[in-house]
PDB file of C-alpha atoms in Angstrom:
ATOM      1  CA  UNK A   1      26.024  -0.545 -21.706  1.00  0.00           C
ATOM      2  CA  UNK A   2      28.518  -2.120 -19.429  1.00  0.00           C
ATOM      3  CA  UNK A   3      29.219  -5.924 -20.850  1.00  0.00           C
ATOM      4  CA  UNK A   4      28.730  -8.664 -18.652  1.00  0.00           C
ATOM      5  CA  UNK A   5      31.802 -10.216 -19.180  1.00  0.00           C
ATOM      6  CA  UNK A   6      34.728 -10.221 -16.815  1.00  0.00           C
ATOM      7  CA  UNK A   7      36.888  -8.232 -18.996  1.00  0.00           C
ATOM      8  CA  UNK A   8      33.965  -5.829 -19.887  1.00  0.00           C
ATOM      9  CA  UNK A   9      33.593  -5.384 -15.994  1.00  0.00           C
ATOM     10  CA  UNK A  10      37.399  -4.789 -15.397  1.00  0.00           C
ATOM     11  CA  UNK A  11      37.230  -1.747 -18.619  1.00  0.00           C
ATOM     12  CA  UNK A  12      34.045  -0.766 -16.578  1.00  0.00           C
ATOM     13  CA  UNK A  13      36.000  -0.531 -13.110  1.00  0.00           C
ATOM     14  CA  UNK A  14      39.002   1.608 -14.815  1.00  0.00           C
ATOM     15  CA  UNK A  15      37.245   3.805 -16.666  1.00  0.00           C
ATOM     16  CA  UNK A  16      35.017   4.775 -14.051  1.00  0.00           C
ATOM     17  CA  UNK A  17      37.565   4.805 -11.137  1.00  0.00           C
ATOM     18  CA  UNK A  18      41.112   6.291 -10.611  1.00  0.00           C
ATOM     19  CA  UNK A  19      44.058   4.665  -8.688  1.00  0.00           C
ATOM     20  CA  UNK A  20      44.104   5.900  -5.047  1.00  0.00           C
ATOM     21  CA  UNK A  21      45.417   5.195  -1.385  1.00  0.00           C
ATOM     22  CA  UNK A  22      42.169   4.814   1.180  1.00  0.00           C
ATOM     23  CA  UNK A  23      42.818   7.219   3.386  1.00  0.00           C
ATOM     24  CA  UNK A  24      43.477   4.570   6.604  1.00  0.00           C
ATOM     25  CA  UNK A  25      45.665   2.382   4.735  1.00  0.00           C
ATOM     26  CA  UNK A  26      47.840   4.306   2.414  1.00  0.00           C
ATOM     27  CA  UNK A  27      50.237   1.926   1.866  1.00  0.00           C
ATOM     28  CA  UNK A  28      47.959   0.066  -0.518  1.00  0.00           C
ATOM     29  CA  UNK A  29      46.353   1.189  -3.642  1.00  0.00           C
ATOM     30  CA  UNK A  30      42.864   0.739  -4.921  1.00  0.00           C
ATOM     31  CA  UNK A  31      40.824   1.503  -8.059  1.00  0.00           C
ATOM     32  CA  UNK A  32      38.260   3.649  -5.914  1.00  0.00           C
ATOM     33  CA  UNK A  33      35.411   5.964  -7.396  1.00  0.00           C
ATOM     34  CA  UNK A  34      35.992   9.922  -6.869  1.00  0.00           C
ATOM     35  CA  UNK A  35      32.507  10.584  -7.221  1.00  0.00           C
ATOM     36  CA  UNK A  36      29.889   8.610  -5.734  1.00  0.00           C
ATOM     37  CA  UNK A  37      26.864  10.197  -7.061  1.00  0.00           C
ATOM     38  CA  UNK A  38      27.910   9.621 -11.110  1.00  0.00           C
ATOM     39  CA  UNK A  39      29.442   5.695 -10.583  1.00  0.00           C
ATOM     40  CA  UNK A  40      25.861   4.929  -8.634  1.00  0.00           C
ATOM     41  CA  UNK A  41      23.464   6.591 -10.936  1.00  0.00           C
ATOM     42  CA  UNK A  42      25.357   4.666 -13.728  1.00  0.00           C
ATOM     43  CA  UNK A  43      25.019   1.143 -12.217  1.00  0.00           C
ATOM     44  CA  UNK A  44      21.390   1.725 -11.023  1.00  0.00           C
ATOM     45  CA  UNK A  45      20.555   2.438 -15.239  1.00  0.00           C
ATOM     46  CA  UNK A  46      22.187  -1.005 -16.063  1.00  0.00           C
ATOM     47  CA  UNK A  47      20.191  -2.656 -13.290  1.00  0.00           C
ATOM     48  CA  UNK A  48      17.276  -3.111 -15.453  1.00  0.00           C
ATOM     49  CA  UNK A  49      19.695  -4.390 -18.084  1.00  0.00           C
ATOM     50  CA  UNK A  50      22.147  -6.965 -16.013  1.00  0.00           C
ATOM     51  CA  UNK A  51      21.150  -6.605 -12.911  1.00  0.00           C
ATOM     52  CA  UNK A  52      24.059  -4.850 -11.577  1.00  0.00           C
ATOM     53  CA  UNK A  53      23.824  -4.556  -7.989  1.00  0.00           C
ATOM     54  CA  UNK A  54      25.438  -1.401  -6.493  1.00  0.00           C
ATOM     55  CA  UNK A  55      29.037  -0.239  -6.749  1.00  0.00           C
ATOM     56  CA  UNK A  56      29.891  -1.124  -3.116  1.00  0.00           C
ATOM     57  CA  UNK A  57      33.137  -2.342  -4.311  1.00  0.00           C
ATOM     58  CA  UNK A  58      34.055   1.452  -5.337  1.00  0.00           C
ATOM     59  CA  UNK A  59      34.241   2.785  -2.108  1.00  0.00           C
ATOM     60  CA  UNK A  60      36.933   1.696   0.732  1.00  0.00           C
ATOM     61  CA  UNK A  61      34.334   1.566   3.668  1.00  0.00           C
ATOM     62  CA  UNK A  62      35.151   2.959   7.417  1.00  0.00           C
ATOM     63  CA  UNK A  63      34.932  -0.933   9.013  1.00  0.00           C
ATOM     64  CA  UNK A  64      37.077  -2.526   5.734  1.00  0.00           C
ATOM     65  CA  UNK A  65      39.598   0.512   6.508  1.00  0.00           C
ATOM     66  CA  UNK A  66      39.945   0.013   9.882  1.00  0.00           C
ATOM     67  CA  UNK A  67      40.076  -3.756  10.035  1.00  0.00           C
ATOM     68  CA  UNK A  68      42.838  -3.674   7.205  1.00  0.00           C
ATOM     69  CA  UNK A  69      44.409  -0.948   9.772  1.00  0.00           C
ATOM     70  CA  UNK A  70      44.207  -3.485  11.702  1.00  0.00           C
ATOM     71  CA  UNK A  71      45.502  -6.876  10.183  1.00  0.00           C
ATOM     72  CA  UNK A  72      48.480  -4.309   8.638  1.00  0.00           C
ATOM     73  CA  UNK A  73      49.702  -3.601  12.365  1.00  0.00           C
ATOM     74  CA  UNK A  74      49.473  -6.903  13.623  1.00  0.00           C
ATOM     75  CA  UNK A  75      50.680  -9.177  10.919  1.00  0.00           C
ATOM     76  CA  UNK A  76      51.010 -11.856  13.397  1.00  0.00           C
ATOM     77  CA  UNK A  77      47.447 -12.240  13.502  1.00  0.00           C
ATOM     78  CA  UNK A  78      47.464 -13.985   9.500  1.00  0.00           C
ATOM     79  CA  UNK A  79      50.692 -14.409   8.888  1.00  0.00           C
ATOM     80  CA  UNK A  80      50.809 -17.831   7.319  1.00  0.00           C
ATOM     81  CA  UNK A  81      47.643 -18.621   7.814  1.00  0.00           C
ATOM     82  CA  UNK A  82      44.275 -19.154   5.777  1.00  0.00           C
ATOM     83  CA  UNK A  83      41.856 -16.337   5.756  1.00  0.00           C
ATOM     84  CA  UNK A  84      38.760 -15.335   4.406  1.00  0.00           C
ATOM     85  CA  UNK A  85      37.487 -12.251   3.845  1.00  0.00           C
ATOM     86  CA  UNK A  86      33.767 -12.415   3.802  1.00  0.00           C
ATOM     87  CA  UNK A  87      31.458  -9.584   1.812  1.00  0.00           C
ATOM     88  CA  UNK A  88      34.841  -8.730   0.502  1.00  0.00           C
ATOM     89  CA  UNK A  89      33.720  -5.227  -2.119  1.00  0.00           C
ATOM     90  CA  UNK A  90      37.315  -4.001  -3.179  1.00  0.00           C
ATOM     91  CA  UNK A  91      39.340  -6.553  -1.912  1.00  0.00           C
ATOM     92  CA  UNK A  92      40.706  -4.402   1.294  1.00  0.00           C
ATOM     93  CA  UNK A  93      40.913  -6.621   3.703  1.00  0.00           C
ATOM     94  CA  UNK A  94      41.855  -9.224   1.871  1.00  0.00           C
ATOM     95  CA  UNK A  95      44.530  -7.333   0.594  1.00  0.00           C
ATOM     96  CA  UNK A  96      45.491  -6.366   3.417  1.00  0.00           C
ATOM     97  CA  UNK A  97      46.083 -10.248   4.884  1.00  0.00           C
ATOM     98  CA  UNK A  98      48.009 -10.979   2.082  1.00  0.00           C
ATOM     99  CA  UNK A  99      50.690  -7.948   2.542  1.00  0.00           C
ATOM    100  CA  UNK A 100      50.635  -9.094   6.090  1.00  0.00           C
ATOM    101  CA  UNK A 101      52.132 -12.668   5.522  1.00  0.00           C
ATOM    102  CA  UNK A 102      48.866 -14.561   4.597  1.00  0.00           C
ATOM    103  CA  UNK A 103      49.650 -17.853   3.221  1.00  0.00           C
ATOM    104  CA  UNK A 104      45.874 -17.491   1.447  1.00  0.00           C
ATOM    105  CA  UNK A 105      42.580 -15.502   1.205  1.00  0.00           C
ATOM    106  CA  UNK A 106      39.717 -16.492  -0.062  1.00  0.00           C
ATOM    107  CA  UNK A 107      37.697 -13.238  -1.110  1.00  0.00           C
ATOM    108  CA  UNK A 108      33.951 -13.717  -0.924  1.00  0.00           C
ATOM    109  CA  UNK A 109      31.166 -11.381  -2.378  1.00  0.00           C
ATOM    110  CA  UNK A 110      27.844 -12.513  -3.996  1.00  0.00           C
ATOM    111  CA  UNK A 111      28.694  -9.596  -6.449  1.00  0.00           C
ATOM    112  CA  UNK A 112      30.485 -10.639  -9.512  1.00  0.00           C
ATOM    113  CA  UNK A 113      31.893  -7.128 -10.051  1.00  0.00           C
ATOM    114  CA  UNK A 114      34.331  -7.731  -6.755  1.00  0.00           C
ATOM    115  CA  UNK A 115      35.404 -10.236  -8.892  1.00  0.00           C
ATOM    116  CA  UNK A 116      37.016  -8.126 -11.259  1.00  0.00           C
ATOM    117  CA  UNK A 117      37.703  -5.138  -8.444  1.00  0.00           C
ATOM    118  CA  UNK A 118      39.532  -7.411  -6.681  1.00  0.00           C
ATOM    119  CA  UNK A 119      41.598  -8.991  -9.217  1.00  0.00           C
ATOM    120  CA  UNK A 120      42.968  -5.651  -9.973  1.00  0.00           C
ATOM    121  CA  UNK A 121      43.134  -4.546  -6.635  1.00  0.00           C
ATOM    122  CA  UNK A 122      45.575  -7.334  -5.835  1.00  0.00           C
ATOM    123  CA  UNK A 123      47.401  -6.957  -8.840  1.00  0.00           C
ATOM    124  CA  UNK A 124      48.299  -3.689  -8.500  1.00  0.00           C
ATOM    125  CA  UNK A 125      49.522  -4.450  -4.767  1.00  0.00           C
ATOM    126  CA  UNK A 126      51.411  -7.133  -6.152  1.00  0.00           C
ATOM    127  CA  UNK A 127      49.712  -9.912  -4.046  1.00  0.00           C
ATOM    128  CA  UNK A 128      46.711 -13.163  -5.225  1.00  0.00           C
ATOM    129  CA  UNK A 129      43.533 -13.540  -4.303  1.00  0.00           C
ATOM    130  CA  UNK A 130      41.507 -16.392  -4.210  1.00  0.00           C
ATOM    131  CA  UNK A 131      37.716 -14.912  -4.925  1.00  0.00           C
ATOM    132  CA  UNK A 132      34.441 -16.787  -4.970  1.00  0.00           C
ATOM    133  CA  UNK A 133      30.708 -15.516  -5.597  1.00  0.00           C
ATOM    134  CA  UNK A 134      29.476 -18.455  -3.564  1.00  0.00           C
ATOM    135  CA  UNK A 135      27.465 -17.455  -1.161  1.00  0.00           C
ATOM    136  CA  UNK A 136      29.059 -18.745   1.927  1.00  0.00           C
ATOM    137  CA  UNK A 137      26.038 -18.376   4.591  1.00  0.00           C
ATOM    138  CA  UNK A 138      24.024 -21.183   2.597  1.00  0.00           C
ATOM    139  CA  UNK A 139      26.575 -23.230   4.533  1.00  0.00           C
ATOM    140  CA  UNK A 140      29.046 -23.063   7.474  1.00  0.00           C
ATOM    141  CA  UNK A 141      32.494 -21.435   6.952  1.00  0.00           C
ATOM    142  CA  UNK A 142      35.095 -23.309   5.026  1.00  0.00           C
ATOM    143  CA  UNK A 143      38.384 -24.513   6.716  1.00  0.00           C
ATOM    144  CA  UNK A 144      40.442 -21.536   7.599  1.00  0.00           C
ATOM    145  CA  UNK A 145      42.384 -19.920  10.382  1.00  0.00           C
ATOM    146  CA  UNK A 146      40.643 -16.943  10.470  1.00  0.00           C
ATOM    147  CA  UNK A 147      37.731 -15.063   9.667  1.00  0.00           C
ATOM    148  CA  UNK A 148      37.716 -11.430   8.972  1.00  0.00           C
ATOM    149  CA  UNK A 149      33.967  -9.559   8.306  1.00  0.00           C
ATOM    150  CA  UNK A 150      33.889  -5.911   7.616  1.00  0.00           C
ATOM    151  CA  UNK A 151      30.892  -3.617   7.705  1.00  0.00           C
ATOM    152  CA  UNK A 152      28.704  -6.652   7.691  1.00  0.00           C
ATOM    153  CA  UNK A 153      25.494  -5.000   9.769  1.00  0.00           C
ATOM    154  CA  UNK A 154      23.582  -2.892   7.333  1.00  0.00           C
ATOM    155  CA  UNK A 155      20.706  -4.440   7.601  1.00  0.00           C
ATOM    156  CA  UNK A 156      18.860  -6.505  10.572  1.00  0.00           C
ATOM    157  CA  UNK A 157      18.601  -9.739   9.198  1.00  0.00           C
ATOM    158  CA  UNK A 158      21.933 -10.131   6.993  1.00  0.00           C
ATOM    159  CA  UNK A 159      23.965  -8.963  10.317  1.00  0.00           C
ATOM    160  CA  UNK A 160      22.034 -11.340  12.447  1.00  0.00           C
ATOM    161  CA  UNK A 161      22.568 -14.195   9.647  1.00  0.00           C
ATOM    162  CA  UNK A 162      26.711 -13.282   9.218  1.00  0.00           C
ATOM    163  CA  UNK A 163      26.958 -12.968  12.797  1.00  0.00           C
ATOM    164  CA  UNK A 164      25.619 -16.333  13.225  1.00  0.00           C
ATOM    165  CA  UNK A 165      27.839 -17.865  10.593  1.00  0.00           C
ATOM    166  CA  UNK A 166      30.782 -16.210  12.691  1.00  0.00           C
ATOM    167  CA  UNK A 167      29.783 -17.750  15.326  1.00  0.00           C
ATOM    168  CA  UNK A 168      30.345 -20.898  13.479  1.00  0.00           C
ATOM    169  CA  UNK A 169      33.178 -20.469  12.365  1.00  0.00           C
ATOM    170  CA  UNK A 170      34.813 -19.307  15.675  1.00  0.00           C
ATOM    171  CA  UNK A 171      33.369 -22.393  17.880  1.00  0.00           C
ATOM    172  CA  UNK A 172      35.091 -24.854  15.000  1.00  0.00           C
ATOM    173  CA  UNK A 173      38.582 -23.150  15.937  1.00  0.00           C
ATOM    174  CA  UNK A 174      38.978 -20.154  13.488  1.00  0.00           C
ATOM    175  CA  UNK A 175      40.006 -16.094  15.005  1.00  0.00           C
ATOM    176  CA  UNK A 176      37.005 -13.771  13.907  1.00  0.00           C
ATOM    177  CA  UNK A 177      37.492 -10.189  13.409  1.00  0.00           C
ATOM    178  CA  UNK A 178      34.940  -7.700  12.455  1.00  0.00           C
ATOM    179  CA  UNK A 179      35.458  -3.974  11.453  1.00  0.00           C
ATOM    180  CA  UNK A 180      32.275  -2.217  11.975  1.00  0.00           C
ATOM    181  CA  UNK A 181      31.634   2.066  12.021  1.00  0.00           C
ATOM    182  CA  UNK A 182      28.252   2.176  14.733  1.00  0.00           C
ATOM    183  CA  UNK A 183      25.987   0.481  12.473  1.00  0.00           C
ATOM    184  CA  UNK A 184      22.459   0.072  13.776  1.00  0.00           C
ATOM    185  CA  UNK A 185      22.720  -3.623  13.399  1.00  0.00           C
ATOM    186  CA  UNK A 186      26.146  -5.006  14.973  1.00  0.00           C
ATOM    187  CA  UNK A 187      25.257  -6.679  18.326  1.00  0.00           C
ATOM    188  CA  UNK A 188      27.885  -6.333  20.796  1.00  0.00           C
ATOM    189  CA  UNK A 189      27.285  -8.292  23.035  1.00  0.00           C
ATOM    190  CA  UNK A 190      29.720 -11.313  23.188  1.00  0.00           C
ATOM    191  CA  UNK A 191      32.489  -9.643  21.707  1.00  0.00           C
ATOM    192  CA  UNK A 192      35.483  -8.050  22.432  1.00  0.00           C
ATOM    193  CA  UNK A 193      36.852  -4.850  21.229  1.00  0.00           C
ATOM    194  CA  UNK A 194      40.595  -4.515  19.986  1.00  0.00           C
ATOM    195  CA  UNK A 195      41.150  -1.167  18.415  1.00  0.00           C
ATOM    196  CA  UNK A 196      39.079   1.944  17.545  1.00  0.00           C
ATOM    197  CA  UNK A 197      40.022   4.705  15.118  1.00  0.00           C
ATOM    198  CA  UNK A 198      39.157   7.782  13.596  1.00  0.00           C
ATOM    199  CA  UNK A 199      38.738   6.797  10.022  1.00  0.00           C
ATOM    200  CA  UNK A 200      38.355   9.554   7.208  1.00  0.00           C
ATOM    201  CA  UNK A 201      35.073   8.841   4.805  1.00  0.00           C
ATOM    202  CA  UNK A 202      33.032  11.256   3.091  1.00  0.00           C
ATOM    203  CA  UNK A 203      29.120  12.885   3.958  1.00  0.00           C
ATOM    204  CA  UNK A 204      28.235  11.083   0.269  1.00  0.00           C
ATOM    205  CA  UNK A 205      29.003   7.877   1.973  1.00  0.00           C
ATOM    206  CA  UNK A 206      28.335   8.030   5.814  1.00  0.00           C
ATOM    207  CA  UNK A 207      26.894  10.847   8.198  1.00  0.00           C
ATOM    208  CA  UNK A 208      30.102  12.440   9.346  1.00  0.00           C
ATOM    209  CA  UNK A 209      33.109  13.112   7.464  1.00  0.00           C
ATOM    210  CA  UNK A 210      35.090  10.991  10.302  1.00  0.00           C
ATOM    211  CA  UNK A 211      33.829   7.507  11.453  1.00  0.00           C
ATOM    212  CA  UNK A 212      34.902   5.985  14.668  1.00  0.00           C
ATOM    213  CA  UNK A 213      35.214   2.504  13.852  1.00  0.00           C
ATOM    214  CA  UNK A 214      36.382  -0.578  15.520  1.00  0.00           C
ATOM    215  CA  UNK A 215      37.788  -3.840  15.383  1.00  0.00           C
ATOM    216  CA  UNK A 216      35.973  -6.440  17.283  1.00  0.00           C
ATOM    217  CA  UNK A 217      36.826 -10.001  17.745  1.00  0.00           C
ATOM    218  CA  UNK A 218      34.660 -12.894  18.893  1.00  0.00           C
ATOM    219  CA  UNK A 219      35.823 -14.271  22.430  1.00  0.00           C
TER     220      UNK A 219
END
């Protein structure tokens, strides 16, 4: 039984996770699961319990990886700035803004687990975190300089819902980035691509051991 308590869910995240680099960013550290298959069988059996969604804040994710790649090499881009990291899962990105020179990031994830993930995350890399389970697309984007989105298009209607939140958000004045591997749902058109990588994952995870993933910004 995992308890539903922060602390419980921090216990949860160490015991079932070890201390690793993501491969793209390996100057940062994350509590990251080595196996995917045990970690998700063990949430799905406490979903009936308390409602645990899954463990997407296990995994460091091919558009997270690159658009922390990405923030990490060009600093400039957040450095003193306010950011926030939307469907944040491990705290990556948002991480990553902060060891670039943030002056704040406001983690959000409808998940309460990220909650704790995150916390730890950022204490390990020696950096705060601001982290709300709000879900931000009820409304439009808080103030802040910039907007950073990875992985976002799973699914038809949340991509065409965060995209249009984005779109928001840049027309009242804020940079939006968005890391995304070739998912089925991320529209293109209107934005402008910045970087592409070859990012390391795993066949548990994606289709192909390496993910070409870029970083896209909105115009």
């Amino acid at each position: 039984m995992i308890e539903a308590s922060l602390a419980g869910r921090r216990a949860f995240i160490v015991e079932n996770t070890r201390l690793q680099p993501p491969p793209h960013t390996p100057e940062l550290q994350l509590h990251l699961a080595d196996e995917i298959t045990p970690i998700w069988k063990l949430t799905e059996e406490a979903l009936a319990e308390i409602g645990l969604p899954p463990p997407f804040w296990a995994f460091a994710w091919a558009g997270g990886q690159a658009l922390a790649r990405y923030i990490l090499d060009h600093p400039e881009i957040v450095a003193g700035k306010r950011v926030i990291d939307f469907a944040s899962g491990s705290g990556l990105v948002a991480i990553a803004a902060m060891k670039a020179g943030a002056a704040s990031v406001l983690a959000a994830d409808i998940d309460v687990f990220c909650e704790a993930a995150i916390g730890l995350n950022a204490a390990v890399n020696g950096v705060a975190v601001t982290f709300t389970e709000v879900d931000l697309l009820d409304a439009p984007p808080p103030a802040a300089d910039v907007l950073l989105a990875g992985d976002i298009c799973y699914e038809r209607p949340m991509a065409e819902a965060v995209m249009a939140w984005l779109g928001q958000g840049r027309a009242a004045g804020a940079t939006v980035l968005i890391g995304d591997p070739g998912r089925t749902y991320f529209p293109k058109d209107g934005l402008v691509k910045l970087a592409e990588y070859q990012v390391p994952t795993t066949r548990e995870l994606e289709d192909m051991a390496v993910k070409r993933t870029s970083v896209w910004t909105l115009p």
